[in-house]
Structures are given as C-alpha cells and as structure tokens.
Coordinates of C-alpha atoms and ligand atoms in Angstrom, one line a residue:
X13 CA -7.2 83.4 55.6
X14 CA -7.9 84.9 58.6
X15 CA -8.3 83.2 62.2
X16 CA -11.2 81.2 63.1
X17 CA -12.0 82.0 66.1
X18 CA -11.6 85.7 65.6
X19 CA -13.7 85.5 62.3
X20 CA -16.3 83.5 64.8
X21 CA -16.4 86.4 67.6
X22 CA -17.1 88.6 65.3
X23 CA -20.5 86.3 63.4
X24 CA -21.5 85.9 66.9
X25 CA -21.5 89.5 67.5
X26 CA -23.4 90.2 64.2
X27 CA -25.7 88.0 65.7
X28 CA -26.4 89.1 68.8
X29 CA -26.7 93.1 67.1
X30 CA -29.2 91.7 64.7
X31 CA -31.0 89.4 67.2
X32 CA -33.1 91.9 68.7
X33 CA -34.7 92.9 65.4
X34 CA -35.1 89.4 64.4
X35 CA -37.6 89.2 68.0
X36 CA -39.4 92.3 67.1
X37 CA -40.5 90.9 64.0
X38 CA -42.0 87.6 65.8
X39 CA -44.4 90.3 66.7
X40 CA -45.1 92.5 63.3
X41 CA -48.7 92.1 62.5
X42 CA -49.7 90.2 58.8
X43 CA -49.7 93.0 56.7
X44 CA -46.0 94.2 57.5
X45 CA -44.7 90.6 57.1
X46 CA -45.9 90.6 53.7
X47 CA -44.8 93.9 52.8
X48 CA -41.4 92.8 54.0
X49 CA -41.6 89.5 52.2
X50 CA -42.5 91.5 48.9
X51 CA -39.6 93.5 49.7
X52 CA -37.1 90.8 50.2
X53 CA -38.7 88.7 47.0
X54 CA -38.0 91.7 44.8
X55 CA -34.5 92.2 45.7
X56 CA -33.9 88.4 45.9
X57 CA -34.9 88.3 42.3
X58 CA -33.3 91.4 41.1
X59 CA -30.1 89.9 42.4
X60 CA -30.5 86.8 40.8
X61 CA -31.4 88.1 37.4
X62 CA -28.5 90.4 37.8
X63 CA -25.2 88.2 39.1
X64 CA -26.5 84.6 38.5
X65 CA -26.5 83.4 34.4
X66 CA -28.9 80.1 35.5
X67 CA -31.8 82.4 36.8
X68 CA -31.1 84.9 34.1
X69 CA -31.8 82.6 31.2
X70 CA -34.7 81.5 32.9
X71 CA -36.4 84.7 34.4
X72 CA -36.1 86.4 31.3
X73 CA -38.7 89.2 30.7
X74 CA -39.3 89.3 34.5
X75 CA -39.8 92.5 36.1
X76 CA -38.8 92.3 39.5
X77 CA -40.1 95.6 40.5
X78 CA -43.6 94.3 39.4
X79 CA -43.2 90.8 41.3
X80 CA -45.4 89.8 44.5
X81 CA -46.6 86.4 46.1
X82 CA -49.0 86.1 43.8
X83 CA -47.2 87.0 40.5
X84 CA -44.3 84.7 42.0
X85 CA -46.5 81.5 40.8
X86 CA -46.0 82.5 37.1
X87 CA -41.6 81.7 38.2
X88 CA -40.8 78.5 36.9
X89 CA -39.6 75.9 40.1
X90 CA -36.7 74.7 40.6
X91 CA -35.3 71.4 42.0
X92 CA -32.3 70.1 43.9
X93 CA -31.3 68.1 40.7
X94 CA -31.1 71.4 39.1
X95 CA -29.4 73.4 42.1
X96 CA -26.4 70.2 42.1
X97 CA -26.4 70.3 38.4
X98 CA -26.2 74.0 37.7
X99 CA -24.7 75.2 41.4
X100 CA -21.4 77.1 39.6
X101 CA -24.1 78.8 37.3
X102 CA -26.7 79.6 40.1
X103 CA -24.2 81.2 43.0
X104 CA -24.1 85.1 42.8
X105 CA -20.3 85.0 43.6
X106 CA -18.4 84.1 41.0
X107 CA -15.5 82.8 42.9
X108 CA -17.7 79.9 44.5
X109 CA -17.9 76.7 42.4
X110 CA -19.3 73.3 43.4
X111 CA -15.7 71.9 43.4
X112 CA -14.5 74.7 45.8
X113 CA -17.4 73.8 48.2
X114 CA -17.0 70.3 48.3
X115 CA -13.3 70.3 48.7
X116 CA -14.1 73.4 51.4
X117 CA -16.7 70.6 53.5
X118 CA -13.6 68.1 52.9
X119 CA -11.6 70.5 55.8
X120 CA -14.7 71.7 57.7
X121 CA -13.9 69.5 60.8
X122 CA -11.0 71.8 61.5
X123 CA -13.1 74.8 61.5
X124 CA -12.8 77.6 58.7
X125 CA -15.0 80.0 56.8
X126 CA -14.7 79.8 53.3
X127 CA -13.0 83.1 51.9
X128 CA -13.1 84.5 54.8
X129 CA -16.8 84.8 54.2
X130 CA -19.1 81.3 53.2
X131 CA -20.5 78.7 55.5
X132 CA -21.7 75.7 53.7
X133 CA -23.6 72.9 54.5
X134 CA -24.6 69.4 53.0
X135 CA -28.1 67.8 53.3
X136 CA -28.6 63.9 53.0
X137 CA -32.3 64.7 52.6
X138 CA -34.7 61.5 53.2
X139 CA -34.1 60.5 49.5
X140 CA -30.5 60.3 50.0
X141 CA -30.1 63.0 47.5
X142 CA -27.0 65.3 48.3
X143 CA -27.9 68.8 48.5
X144 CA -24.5 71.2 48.7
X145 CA -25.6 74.9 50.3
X146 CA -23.4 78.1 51.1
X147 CA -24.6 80.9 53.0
X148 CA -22.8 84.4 53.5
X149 CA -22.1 86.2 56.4
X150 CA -25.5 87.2 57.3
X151 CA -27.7 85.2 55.8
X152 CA -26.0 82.3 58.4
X153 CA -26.7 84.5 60.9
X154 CA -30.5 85.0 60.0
X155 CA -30.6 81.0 59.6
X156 CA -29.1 80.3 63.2
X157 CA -31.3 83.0 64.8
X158 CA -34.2 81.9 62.6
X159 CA -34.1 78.8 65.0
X160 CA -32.5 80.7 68.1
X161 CA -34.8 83.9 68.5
X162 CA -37.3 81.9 70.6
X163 CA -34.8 80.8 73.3
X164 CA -33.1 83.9 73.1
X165 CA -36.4 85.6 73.8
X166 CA -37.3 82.7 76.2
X167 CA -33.8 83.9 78.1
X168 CA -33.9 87.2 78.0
X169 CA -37.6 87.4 79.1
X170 CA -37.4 85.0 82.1
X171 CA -35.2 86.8 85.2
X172 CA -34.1 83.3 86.1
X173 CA -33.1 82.4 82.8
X174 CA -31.5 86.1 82.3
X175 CA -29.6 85.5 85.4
X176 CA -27.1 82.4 84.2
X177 CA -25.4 80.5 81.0
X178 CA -28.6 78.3 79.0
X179 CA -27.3 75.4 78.3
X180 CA -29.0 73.8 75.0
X181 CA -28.6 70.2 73.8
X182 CA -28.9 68.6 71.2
X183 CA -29.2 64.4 70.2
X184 CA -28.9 65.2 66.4
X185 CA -26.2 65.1 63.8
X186 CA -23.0 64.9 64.5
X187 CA -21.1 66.1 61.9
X188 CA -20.1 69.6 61.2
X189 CA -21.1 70.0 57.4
X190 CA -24.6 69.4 58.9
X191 CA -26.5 72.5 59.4
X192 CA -27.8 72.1 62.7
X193 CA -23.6 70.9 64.2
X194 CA -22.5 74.0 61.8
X195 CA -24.6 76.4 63.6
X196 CA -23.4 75.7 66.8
X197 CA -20.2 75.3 66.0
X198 CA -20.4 79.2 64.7
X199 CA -22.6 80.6 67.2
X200 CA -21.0 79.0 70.5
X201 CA -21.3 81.7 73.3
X202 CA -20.3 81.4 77.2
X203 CA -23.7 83.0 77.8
X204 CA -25.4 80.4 75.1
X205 CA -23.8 76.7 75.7
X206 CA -24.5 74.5 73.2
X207 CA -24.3 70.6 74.2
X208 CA -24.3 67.7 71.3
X209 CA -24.7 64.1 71.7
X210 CA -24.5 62.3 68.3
X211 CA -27.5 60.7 67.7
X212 CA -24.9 57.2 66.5
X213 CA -24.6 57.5 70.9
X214 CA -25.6 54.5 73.4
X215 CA -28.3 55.4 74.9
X216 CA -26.4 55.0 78.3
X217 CA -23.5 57.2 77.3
X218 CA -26.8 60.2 76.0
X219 CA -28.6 59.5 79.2
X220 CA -25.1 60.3 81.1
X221 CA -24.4 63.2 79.6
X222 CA -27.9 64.9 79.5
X223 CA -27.5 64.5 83.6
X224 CA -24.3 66.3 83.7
X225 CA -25.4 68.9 81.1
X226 CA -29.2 69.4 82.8
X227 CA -30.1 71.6 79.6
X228 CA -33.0 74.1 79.6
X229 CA -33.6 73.4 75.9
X230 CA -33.7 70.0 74.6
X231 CA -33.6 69.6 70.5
X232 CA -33.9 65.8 69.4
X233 CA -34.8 64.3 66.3
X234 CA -38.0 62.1 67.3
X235 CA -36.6 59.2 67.3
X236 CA -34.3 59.9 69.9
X237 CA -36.6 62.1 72.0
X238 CA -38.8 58.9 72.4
X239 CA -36.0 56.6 73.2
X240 CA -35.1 59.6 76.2
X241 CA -38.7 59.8 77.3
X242 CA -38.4 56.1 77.6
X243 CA -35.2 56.6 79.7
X244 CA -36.6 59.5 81.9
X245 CA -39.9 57.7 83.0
X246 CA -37.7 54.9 84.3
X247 CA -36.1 57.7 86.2
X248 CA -32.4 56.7 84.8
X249 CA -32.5 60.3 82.9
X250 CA -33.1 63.2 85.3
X251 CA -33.7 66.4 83.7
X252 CA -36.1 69.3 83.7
X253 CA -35.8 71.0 80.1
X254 CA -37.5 74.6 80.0
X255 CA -38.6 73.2 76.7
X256 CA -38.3 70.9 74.2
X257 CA -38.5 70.4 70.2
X258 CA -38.2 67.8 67.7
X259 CA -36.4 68.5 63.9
X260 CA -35.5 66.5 61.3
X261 CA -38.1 63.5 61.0
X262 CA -42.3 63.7 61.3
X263 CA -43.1 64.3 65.3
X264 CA -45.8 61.3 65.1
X265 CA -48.7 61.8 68.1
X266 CA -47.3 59.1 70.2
X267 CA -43.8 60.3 70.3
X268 CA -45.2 64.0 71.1
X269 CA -47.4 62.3 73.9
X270 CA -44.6 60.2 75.5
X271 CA -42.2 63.6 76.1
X272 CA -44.9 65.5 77.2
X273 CA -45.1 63.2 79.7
X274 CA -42.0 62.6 80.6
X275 CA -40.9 66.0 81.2
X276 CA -44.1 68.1 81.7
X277 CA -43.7 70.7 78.8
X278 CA -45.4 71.0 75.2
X279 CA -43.5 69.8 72.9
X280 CA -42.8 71.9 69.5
X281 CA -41.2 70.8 66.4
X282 CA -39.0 72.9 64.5
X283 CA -39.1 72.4 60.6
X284 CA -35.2 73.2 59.6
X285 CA -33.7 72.6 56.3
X286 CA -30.3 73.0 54.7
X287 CA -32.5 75.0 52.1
X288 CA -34.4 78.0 54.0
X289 CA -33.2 77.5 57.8
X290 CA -35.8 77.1 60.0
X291 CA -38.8 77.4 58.2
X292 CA -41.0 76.8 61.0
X293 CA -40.6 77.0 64.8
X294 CA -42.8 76.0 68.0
X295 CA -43.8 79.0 70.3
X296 CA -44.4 77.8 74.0
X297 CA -47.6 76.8 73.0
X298 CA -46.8 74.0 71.3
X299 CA -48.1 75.3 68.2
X300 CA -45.1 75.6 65.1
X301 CA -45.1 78.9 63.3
X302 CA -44.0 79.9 59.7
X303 CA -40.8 81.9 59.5
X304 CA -42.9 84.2 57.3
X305 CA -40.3 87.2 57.9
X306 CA -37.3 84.9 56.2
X307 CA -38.8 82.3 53.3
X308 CA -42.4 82.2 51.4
X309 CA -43.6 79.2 51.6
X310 CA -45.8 77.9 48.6
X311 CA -48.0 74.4 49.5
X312 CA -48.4 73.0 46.2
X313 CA -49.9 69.5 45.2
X314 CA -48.2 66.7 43.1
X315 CA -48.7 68.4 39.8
X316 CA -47.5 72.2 41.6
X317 CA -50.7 73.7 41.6
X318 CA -51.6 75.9 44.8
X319 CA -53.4 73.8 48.0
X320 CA -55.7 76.3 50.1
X321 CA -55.1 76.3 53.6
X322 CA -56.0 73.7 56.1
X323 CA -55.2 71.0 53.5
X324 CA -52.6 69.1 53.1
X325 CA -49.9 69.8 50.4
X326 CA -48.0 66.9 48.3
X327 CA -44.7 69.6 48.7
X328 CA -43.8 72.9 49.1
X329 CA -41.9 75.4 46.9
X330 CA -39.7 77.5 49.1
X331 CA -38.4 81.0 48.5
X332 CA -35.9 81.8 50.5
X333 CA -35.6 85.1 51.0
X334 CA -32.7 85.9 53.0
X335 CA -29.6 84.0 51.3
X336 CA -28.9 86.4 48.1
X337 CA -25.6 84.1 47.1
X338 CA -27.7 81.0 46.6
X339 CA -30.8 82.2 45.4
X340 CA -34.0 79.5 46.0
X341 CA -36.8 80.6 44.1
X342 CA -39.7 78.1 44.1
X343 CA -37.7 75.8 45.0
X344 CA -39.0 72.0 45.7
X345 CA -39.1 70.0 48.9
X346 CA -41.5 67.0 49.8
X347 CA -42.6 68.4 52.9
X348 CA -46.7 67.3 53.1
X349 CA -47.1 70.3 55.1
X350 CA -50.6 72.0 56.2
X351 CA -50.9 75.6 56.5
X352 CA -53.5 76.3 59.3
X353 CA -55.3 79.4 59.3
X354 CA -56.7 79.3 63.2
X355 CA -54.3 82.4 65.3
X356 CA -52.2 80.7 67.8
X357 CA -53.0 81.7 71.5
X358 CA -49.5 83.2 71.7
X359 CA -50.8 86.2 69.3
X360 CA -48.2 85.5 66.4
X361 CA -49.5 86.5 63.3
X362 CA -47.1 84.0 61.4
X363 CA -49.1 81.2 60.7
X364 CA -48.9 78.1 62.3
X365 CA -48.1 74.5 60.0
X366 CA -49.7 71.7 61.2
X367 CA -47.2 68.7 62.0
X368 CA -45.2 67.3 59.0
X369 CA -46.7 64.0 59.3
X370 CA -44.6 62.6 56.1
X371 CA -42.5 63.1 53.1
X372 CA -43.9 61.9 49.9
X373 CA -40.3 59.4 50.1
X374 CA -41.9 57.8 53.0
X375 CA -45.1 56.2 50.9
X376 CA -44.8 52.7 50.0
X377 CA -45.8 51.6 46.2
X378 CA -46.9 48.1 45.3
X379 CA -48.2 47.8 42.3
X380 CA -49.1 50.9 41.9
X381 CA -50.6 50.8 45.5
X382 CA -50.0 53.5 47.4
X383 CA -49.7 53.3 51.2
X384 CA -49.1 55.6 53.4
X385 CA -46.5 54.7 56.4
X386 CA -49.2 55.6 58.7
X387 CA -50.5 52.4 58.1
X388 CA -47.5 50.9 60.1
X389 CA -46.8 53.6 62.3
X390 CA -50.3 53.6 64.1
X391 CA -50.2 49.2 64.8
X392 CA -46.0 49.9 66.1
X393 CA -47.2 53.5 67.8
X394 CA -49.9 51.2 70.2
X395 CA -47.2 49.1 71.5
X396 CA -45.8 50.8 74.6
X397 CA -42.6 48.7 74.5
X398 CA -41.7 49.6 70.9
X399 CA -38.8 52.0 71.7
X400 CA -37.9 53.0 68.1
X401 CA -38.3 50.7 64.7
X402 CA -37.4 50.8 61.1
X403 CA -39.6 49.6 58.0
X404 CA -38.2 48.5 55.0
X405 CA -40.6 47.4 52.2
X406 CA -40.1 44.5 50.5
X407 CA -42.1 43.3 47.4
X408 CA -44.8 41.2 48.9
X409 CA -44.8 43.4 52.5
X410 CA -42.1 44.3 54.9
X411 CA -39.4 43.9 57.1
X412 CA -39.5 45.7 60.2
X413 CA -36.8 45.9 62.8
X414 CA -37.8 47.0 66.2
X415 CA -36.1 47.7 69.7
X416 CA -38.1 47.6 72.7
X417 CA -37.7 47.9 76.0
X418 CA -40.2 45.4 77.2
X419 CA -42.1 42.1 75.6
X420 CA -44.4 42.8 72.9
X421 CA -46.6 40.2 71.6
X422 CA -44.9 40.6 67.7
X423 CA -46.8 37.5 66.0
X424 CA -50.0 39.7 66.9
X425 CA -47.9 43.3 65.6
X426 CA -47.4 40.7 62.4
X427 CA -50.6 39.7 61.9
X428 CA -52.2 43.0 62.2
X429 CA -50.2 45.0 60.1
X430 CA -50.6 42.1 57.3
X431 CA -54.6 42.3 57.6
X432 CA -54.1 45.8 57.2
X433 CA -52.5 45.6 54.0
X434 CA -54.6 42.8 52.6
X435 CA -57.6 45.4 53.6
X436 CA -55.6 47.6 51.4
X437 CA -55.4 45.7 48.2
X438 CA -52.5 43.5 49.1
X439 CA -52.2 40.0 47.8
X440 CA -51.1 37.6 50.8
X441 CA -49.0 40.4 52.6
X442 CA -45.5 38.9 53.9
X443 CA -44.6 41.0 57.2
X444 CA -41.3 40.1 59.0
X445 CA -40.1 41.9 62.1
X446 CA -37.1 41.0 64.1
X447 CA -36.6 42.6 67.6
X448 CA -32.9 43.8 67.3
X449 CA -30.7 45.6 69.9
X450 CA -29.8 48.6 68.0
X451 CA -31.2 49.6 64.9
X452 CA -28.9 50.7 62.0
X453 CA -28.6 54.1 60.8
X454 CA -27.5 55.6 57.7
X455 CA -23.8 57.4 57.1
X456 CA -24.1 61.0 56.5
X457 CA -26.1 63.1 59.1
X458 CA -27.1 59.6 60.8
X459 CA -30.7 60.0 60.5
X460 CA -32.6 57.7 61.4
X461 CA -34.7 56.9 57.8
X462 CA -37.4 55.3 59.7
X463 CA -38.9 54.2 56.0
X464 CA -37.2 52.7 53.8
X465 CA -39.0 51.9 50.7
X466 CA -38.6 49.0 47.8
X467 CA -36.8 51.9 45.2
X468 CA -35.5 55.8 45.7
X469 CA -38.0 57.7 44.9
X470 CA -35.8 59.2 41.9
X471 CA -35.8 55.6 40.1
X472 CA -39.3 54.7 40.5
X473 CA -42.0 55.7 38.4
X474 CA -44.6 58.4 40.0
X475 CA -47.6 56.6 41.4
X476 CA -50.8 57.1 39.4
X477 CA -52.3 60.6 40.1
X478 CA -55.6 59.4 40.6
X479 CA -55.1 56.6 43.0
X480 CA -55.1 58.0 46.2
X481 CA -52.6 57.5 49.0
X482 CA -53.9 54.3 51.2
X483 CA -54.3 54.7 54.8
X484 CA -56.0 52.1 56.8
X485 CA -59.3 52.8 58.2
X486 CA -59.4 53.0 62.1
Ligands
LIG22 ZN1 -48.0 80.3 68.9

C-alpha cells in the first residue's frame, strides 16, 4: 500500500488538471451536453454489460451503441435494496466485494485509499437505509469538482479571491465515510482550506470557530444555517461569506429568507448524494443547476412513469454517468424534485431544479391519510423564535420538539397545527410539543431527520395512489 499523503498529492493534482475542463463545460450549450451525456451513457452501459454479471443478466439484448435518453426508459430501474443486495455482483472490479468495503470504511478514520485506487463512502439516506458506494480515481475527482467547480471558478475569476488561500466551511457531517468529510479530506489544498464543524457542535463552540475561520464559502445543512443566521443577527457570529449553500435536507423558504438576511448573499442549495455527486448546484444567482455534464436525471412519478417539466416528480432515476466501477443506471432516489425549464439569468444551459421541498419519507400516513410535512413546517416556519424543531408522528398526531431562542406562544402552535389536521381528515388530532434545549440527532452522518414518521417507509404499506398528498390550504 502506498502512502497517503503521497497518493493524495497526486488526486489533488488530477484534480486541479481536470478542473479547468470541468468549468468549460458549465458553459457548453444544450446540444453538446446531450451529445456528451449520450456519449458517457453508451460507454457506461457497454461497461456494465461487459465486466458487471448483475447488469448483464438484466440488460440482455441491449445494444449500447443504439442507446440514448430516450431509449434509456425501456432499462429496467434499479434500487438501493438491489445495489446492497447484489453490490459483489454489480462492481466492474472484480477484487471489490461488499465485505472488503465495509471492513475498508472500518479503517477510514486513519486515512487510506483502497487498493491504492477506491474511495468509498456510506449514506444513511433519510430512510435510514445504508447505502455502501466506491468511486475510482477519477470518478472521485469528477464528484468533488462536480461540487467545487463553482468556487473554483468563483476564485479564480475574482482578483481578490485569486490573490489569497479560500477558506471553505462546512457545519455538516462529521465523519469521514461521509461523502461530503471524504471529499475534503482527499482534496485539502493550502490554496483551498477546508474548515468542518460537526454538525453534533454547540452552537457556541460553531459560532467560535466560524469567527476564527471567516470563510468565503459557507456549506450548512439547513438546519444549522438557520440556527447561524439566528446567531449572526444577534451579532455573536461575525462573518461575511462570499456565498453560501445549503445540502443534505429541503432549504424550506423561511430558512433561505433568514440567511439571506443575515449575511446579504443569495443563498443556493446544492443537491449532493452518495449516489451521483452533486447532482445539482447554485450558480450566484441563487438559482440550482443540473449537473447535466456528469448524471441524467429522470423525474418519474410513484408508479416510474416520466413527469414533464415544471411539475413535480414523486422521485428520480439517476444515471450516473461518470463512476464506471459502480454503475447506476436508473437508479431510484425519493428526491420530489422539479425540473424547471425557464434559462437562469447566469446563461447556463443546464437546467435549473426547483428546491427539493421533500422526500416521499418525510409524508406522514394516518389511515391512509396522506400529509405532507408542509402542513407543520409552515405553522413552526411563522414563529420567529423557533430556532430548529423535530416532528415525530404519533398515531393520533404528533410530538414535536422545538428549541427557540425566544417565547413562543406554543398552546396557540398546538392548537393550530391540530385544526389543521382535523381540516385534513383527522379524528380529534393529539399534538404535543415540548420546548427542549437541544434536539437529538441521529448516529451516522448526524443529520438532523427533521421528520420522523409513525413506520420506515420500507415497512409500511404504499399510500393509496389515488389519494392525493394533503397539504393544508392557506
Ligand atoms: Zn444560474
């Protein structure tokens, strides 16, 4: 095995020689991003058909030659039940098994490649589903710049910015077999500093160190941006970020509006994934664009059939297009995302995805009563001194914990979240909420799982197609 750090120099020189590439094609017109994503699909599934047995069985008779987006619907899907339960059959490299990754992620901490070659990564997911993902050599590279092209651009493009180290921080996961600590970990340059504060931190021990580090990027999962937008208005956290995006969890309105204020800057979201790296990224507008050089995004209803743009899809299948050793082809996520069809004022030509309001996991079922956690996100949004809460269904209603930072009134938060659900079908709704000091946050990548619902989604039976998914009327 070779060294680490020497292995490292050399991905982060990879990186920087493919980078500018990577930039150019935030630029390429529609037509040669789809030529290029044929391209890519082609090989991806030539590859797969050749060195992986799982695909081959099932993508026989396929012609990759003769394959395009629209062909590509015809593929069968694939789920991450099937990727955990056939990963040793699905790799292209025969020496990588399931055992050897997990027991590889067992000794990330220390800092290694696997074979001298493999990053891999874990995902929690909101279902609490593990997903186990390698990448090779440059496909980790595309995934890292598939994030980092924007503030390399954003550096290399501004003289002031050119002139000195960025420093970027993140309030996210903290451990490395999380893709987002991984990446850093791999890609940690003197000119590029990467800052993490674990999102498990006090907020006095985050607000302390985002003084001392004064980033020029911020990257926060919501929760915690609103909790530091709370902190900066008091003026106990004094930075002035360049920029700043949300991953991980739905940015919800309030939360976007909050930082914006705080700090001055449109606020983006990036839509990352252990599956396809970023799939989506905010330009400076704001706006967040489809990586549609890197994965092929399909928005798909319940039942898998194609959603036209400007609606909003039940999930996605994602091709990704640039990790031949793990091929995902059609491969399912719960993402309700919207593909929007107006250009961005930036002049991308990748289309822009409306905010990912939700995952199908977040939708409550009672009775076969659907409702959508909108319904208790917009009464808890409306109270300024909600810093951050938590909803856990319960049979007749809910149990919310909530943290503020000043008095709220929470018999009247009680009473008009239960007359919303009563308006929704609900038979005497019970709705507890207990203001608590900190609120408690899963193992694993320590996301926050801001809704909890009565039974995993994997256990409980599929809501009704027809009835639609409740959502109280304003
Ligand atoms: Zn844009």
């Amino acid at each position: 095995m070779r060294d680490y750090e020497t292995l490292r120099q050399q991905h982060l020189a990879r990186a920087m020689a493919l980078a500018p590439e990577m930039i150019d094609r935030l630029e390429w017109p529609a037509y040669a991003l789809a030529a290029h994503r044929v391209r890519l699909l082609r090989e991806l599934v030539r590859e797969a058909i050749s060195r992986s047995p799982w695909h081959r069985e099932r993508l026989a008779g396929v012609d990759p030659d003769q394959l395009d987006e629209v062909s590509l619907r015809e593929l069968p899907p694939m789920t991450k039940a099937d990727l955990m339960a056939n990963f040793d059959r699905i790799v292209t490299d025969p020496r990588l098994s399931l055992e050897l990754v997990n027991e590889h992620l067992e000794t990330v901490t220390t800092g290694s490649y696997l074979l001298d070659d493999y990053t891999a990564v874990t995902s929690g997911g909101s279902t609490g589903e593990r997903g186990v993902f390698v990448y090779d050599w440059d496909s980790w590279t595309a995934f890292w710049l598939s994030a980092f092209r924007y503030q390399l651009l954003a550096k290399w493009s501004d003289p002031e910015l050119a002139s000195r180290p960025v420093v970027m921080a993140w309030v996210a996961a903290a451990h490395f077999t999380h893709a987002t600590a991984a990446l850093s970990r791999t890609f940690a340059s003197p000119d590029f500093i990467s800052v993490r504060f674990p999102v498990t931190l006090t907020t006095e021990h985050m607000v302390a160190g985002l003084n001392v580090a004064q980033p020029d990027f911020l990257v926060a999962y919501p929760s915690a941006l609103h909790v530091l937008s709370v902190e900066a208005r008091a003026g106990r956290l004094r930075i002035a970020p360049h920029q700043v995006l949300s991953c991980s969890e739905p940015l919800l309105p309030e939360i976007r509006a909050a930082a914006e204020e705080a700090w001055g800057v449109r606020v983006g979201n990036i839509w990352g994934m252990s599956e396809g790296g970023c799939a989506g990224v905010a330009c400076e507008q704001g706006r967040m664009h489809l990586s549609e050089d890197l994965v092929i995004v399909e928005p798909v209803d319940e039942q898998g059939q194609p959603v036209a743009p400007g609606e909003r899809a039940a999930k996605i299948y994602l091709t990704n297009l640039f990790n031949p050793v793990l091929p995902l082809i059609r491969y399912e996520i719960t993402d309700e995302v919207t593909i929007l069809t107006e250009p961005c004022a930036c002049g991308s030509a990748h289309r822009c995805v409306a905010d990912i309001q939700g995952r199908l996991d977040d939708v409550f079922v009672y009775d076969g009563r659907r409702v959508h956690p909108h319904v208790f996100r917009s009464a808890l949004g409306r109270r300024a001194g909600v810093v951050e809460y938590q909803v856990h269904q319960t049979t007749q209603g809910a149990r919310i914990a909530v943290r503020c930072s000043a008095p709220v009134d929470l018999d009247g938060l009680r009473g008009e979240i239960a007359l919303a659900l009563a308006c929704l079908g609900l038979q005497r709704p019970v709705i507890e909420i207990m203001a608590v000091e900190r609120l408690e946050r899963d193992g694993g990548p320590a996301k926050l799982r801001r809704f909890v619902p009565l039974e995993s989604r994997r256990t409980a039976a599929p809501g009704p197609r027809a009835e639609p998914v409740l959502i109280a009327a304003r």
